[in-house]
CSV table of C-alpha atoms in Angstrom, one decimal:
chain,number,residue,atom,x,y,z
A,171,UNK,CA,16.0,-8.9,-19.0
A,172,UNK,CA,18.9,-7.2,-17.4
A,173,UNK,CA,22.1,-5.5,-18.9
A,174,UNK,CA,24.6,-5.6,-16.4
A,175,UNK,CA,27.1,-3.3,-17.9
A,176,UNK,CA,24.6,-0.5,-17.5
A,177,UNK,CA,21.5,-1.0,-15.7
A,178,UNK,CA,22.4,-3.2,-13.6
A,179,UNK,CA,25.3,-1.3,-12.2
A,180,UNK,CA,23.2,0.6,-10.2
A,181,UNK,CA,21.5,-2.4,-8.2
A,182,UNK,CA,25.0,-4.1,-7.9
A,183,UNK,CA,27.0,-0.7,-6.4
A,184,UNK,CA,24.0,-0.5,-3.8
A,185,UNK,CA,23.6,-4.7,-2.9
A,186,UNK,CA,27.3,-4.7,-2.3
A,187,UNK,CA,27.3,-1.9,0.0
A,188,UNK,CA,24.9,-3.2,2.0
A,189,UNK,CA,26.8,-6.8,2.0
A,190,UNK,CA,28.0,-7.4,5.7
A,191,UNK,CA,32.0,-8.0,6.1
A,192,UNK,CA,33.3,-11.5,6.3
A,193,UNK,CA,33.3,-12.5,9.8
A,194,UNK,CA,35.6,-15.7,9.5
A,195,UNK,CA,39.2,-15.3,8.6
A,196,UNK,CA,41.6,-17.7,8.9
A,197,UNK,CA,44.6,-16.7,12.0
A,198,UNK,CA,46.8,-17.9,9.2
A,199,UNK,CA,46.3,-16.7,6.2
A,200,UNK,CA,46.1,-20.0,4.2
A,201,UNK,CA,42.1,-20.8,4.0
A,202,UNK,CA,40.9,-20.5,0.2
A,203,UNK,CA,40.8,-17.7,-1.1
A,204,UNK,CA,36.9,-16.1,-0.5
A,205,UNK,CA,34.8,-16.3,-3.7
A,206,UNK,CA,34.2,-12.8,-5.1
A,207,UNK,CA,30.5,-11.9,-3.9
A,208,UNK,CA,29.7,-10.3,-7.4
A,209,UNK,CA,30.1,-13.8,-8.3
A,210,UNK,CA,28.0,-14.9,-6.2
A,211,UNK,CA,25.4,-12.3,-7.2
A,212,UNK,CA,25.0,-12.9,-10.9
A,213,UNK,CA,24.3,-16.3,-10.0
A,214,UNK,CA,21.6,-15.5,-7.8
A,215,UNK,CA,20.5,-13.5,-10.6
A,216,UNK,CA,20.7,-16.3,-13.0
A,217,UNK,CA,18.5,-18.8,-10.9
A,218,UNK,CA,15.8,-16.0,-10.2
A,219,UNK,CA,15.4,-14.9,-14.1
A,220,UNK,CA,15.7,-19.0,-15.5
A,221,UNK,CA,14.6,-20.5,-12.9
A,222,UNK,CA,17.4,-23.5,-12.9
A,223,UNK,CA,18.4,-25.5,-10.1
A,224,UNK,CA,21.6,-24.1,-8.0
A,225,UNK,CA,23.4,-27.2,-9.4
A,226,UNK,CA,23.1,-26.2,-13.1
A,227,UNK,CA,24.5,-22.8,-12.5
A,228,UNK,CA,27.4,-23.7,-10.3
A,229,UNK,CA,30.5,-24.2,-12.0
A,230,UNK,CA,34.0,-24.1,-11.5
A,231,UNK,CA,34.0,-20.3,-10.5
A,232,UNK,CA,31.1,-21.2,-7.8
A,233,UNK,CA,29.5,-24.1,-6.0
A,234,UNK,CA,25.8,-24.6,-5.3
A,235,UNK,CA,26.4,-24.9,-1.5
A,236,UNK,CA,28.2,-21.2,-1.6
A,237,UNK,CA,25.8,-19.9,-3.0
A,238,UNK,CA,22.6,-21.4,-1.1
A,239,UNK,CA,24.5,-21.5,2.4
A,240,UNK,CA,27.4,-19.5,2.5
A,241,UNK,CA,26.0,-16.1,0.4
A,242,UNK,CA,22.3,-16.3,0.1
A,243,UNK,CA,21.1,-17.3,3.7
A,244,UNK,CA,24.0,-15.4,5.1
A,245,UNK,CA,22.3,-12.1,3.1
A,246,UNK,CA,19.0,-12.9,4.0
A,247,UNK,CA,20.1,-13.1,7.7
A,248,UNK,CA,21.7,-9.8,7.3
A,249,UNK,CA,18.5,-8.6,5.2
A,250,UNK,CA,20.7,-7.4,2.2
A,251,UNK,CA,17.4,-7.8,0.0
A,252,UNK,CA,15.0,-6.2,2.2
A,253,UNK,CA,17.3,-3.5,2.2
A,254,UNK,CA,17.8,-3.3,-1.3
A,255,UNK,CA,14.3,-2.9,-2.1
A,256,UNK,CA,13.7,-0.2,0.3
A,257,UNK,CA,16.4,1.8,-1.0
A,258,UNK,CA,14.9,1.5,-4.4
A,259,UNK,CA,11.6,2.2,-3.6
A,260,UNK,CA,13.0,5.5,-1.9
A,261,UNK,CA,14.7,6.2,-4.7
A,262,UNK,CA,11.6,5.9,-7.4
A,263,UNK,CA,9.9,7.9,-4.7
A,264,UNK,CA,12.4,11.0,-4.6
A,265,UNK,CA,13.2,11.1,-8.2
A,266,UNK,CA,9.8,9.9,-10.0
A,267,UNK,CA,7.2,9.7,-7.2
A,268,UNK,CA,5.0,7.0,-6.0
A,269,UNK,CA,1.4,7.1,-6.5
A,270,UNK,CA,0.5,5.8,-3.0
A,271,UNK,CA,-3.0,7.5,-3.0
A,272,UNK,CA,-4.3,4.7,-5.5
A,273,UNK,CA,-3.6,1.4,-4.7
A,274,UNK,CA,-4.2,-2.1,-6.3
A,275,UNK,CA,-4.6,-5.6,-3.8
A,276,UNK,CA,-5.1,-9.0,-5.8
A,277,UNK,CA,-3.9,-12.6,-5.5
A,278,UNK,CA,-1.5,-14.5,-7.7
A,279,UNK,CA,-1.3,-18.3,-7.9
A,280,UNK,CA,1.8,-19.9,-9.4
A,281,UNK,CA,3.1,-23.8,-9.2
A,282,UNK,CA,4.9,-25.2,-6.1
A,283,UNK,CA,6.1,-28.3,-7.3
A,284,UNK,CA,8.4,-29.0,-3.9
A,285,UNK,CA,5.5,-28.5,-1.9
A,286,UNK,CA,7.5,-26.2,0.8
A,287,UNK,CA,6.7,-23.9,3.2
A,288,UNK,CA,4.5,-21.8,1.3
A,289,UNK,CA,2.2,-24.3,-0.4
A,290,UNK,CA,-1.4,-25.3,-0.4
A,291,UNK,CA,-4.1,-27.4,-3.1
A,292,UNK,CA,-4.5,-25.3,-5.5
A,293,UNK,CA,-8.1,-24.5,-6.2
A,294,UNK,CA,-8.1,-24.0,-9.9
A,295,UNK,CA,-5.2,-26.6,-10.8
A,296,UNK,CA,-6.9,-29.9,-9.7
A,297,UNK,CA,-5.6,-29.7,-6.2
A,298,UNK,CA,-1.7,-29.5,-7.3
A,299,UNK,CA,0.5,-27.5,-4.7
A,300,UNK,CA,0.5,-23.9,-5.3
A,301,UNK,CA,1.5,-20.7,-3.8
A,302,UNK,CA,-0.4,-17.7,-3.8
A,303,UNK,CA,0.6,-13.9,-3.7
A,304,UNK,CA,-1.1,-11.3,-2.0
A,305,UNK,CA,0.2,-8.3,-4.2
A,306,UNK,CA,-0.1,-4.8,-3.5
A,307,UNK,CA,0.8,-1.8,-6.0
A,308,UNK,CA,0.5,1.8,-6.4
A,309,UNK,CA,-0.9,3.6,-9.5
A,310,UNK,CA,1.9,2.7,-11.5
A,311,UNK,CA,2.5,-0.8,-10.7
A,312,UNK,CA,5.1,-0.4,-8.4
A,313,UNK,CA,5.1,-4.1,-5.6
A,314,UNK,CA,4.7,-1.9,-2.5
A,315,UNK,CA,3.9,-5.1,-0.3
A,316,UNK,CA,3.4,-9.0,-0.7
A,317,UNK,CA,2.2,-11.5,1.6
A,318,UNK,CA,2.9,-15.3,0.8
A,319,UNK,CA,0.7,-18.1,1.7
A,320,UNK,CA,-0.4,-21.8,0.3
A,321,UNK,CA,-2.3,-21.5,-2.5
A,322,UNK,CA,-5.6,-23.2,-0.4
A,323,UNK,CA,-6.3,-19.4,0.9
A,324,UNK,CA,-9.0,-17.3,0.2
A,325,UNK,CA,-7.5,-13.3,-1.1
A,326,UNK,CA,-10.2,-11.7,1.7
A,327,UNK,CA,-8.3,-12.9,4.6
A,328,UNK,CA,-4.5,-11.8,3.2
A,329,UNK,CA,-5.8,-8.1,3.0
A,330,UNK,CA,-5.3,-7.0,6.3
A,331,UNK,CA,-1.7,-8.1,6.2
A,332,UNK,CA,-1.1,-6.8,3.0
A,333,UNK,CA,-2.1,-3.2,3.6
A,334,UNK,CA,-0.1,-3.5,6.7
A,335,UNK,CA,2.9,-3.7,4.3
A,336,UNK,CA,2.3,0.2,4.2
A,337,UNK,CA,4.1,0.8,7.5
A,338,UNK,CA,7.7,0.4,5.6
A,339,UNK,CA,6.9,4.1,4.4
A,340,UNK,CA,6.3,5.5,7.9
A,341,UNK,CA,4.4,8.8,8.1
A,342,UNK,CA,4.9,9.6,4.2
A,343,UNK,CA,1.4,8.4,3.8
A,344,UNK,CA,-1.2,10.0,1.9
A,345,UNK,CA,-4.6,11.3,3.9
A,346,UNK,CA,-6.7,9.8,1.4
A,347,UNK,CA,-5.8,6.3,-0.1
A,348,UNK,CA,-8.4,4.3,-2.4
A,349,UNK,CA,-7.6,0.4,-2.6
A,350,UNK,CA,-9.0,-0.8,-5.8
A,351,UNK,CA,-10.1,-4.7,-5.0
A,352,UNK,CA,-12.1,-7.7,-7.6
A,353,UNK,CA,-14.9,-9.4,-6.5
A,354,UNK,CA,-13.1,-11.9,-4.3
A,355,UNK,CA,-12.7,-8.5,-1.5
A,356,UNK,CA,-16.6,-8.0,-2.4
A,357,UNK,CA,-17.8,-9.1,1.2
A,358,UNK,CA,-18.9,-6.6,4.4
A,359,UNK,CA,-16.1,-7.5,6.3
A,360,UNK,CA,-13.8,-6.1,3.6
A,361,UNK,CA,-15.6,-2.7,4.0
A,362,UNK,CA,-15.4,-3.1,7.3
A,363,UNK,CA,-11.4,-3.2,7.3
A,364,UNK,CA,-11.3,-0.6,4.9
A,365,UNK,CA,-13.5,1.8,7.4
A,366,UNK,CA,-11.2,0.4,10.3
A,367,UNK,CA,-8.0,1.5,8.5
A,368,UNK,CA,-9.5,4.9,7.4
A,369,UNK,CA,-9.3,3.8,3.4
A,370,UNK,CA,-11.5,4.2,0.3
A,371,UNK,CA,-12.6,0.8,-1.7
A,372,UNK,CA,-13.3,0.4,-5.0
A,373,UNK,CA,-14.5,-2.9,-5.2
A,374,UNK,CA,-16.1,-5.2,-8.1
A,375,UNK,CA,-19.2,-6.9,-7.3
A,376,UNK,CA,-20.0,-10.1,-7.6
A,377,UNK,CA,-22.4,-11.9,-10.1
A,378,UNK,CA,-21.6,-9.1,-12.9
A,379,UNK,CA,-19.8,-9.1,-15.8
A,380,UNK,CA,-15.8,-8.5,-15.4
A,381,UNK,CA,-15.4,-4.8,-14.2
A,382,UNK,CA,-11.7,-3.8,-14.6
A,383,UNK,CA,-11.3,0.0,-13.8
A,384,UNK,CA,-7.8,0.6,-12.3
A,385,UNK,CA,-7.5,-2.7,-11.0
A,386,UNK,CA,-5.4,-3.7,-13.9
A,387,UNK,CA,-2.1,-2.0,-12.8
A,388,UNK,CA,-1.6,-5.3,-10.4
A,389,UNK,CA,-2.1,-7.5,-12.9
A,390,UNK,CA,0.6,-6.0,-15.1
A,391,UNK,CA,2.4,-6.5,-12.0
A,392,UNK,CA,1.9,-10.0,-11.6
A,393,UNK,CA,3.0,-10.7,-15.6
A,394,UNK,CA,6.0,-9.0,-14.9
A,395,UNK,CA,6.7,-11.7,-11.8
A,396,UNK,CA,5.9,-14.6,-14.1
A,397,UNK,CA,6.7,-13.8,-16.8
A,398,UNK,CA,10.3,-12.0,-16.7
A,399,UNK,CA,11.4,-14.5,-13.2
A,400,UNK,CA,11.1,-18.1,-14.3
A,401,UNK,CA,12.0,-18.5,-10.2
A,402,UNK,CA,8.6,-16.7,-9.4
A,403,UNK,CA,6.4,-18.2,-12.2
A,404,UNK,CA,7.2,-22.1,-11.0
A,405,UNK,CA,8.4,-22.0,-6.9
A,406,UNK,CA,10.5,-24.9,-5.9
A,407,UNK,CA,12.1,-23.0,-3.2
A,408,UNK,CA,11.3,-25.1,0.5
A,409,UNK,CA,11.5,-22.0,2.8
A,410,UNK,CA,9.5,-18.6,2.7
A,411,UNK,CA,12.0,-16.7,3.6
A,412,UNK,CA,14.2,-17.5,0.5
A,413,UNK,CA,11.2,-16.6,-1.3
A,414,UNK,CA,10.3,-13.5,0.3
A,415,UNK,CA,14.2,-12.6,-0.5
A,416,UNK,CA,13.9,-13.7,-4.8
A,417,UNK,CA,11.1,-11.6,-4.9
A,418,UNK,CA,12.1,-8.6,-3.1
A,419,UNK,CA,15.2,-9.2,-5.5
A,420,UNK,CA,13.3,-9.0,-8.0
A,421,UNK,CA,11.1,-6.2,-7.0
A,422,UNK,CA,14.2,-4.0,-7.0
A,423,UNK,CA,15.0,-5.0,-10.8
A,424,UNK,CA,11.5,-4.2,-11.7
A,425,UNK,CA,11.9,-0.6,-10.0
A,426,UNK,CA,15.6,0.4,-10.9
A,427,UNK,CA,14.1,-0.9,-15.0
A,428,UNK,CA,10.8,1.6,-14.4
A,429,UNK,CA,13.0,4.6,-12.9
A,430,UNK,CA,15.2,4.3,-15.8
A,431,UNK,CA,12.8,4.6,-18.4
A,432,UNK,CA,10.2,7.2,-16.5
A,433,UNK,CA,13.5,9.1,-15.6
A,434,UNK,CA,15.2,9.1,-19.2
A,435,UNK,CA,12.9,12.1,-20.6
A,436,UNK,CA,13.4,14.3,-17.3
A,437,UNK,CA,17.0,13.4,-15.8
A,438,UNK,CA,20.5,13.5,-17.2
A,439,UNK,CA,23.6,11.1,-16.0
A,440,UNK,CA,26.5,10.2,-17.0
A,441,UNK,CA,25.2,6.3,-17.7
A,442,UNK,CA,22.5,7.5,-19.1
A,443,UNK,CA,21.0,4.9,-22.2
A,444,UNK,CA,20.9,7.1,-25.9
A,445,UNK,CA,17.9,5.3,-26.7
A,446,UNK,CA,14.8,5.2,-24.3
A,447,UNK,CA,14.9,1.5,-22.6
């Protein structure tokens, strides 16, 4: 999904500048030598596009527990990933420009076969533990925001947190924004959120046949999740904040892949592909 000898240079020369400095060094000089963090990365990179266990990608060069305890949870403390998508979101923004006056909002429910923190009876896969997504996404299918829950939660509810993602963009906002919703949002209290945050709704209604619109830019959205990040199509991570760090991880690929392409007809670099990607 991912060449790293040229796109995913990019993503790599950012993540490591954001990685924090070692803190623990041994007074005398003789602890192991510390495992290269590029290392580290691909591996996280491996698990999130397979989806295999952090045993079957460990080997000789790296051990599961350095990369669960010692690299990932260290960067999630240090919000390495959070970071990471920000900057590329910023970057898609200056160079091709989001579309944040038309937004998309729908739920995505994927297996949770460890049952962790995020997971719930699924409604529509006889009761199994699930997670859903709340996504949201510009006009071009761009994540902007996701909230995770168990899989038992009505999409009405997740809204208000989910538009509330907006805030990461400050006061960059459009005047007008129009959140296009399905018939799960078609209820007067959704309106009445829309009113209270000063947004348009386009909104499906119920009992009629399926009504797409511009809807549909989310659900590419959620393909590419499942589809290109085994990690994201089948969770079996126990806590949310691992999981809110994959897919903000993952988020970042999507965007760095989509300024690449949108950028390769209007933008000249030294990297740049001879054939559109």
């Amino acid at each position: 999904m991912l060449d790293f000898k040229h796109r995913g240079a990019p993503l790599w020369s950012q993540f490591s500048a954001l990685i924090p400095s070692p803190q623990r060094i041994h007074p005398l000089g003789c602890h192991r030598p510390r495992i290269s963090d590029r290392i580290i990365f691909d591996k996280l990179i491996q698990v999130l596009i397979l989806g295999a266990a952090y045993e079957r990608i460990s080997d000789a060069t790296c051990s599961a527990t350095t990369i669960r305890r010692r690299r990932r949870d260290e960067w999630i403390s240090a919000g390495v990933f959070l970071q990471l998508e920000q900057l590329c979101l910023e970057a898609y923004d200056r160079i091709v420009g989001l579309d944040l006056e038309n937004l998309s909002v729908d739920g995505c429910l994927v297996e949770a076969s460890c049952s962790g923190e995020a997971s719930g009876k699924s409604p529509v896969d006889r009761g199994k533990q699930g997670t859903k997504r709340s996504v949201m996404t510009d006009g071009k299918s761009i994540l902007l925001g996701c909230v995770i829950v168990g899989a038992n939660r009505h999409d009405s509810p997740l809204l208000r947190p989910t538009l509330e993602r907006l805030s990461r963009f400050g006061y960059f906002l459009p005047e007008q924004i129009t959140v296009y919703l399905d018939a799960g949002y078609d209820s007067q209290k959704t309106r009445d959120l829309l009113t209270e945050l000063g947004r348009q709704g386009v909104i499906s209604t119920k009992g009629e046949p399926l009504q797409t619109g511009d809807r549909w830019v989310v659900e590419r959205t959620n393909s590419w999740h499942t589809r290109g990040f085994r990690k994201l199509a089948i969770c079996t991570e126990l806590k949310s904040r691992v999981l809110d760090a994959l897919i903000s991880l993952a988020n970042s690929i999507i965007v760095i892949r989509r300024l690449i392409r949108e950028a390769w007809l209007s933008h000249r670099w030294d990297s740049k592909p001879k054939r559109k990607p």
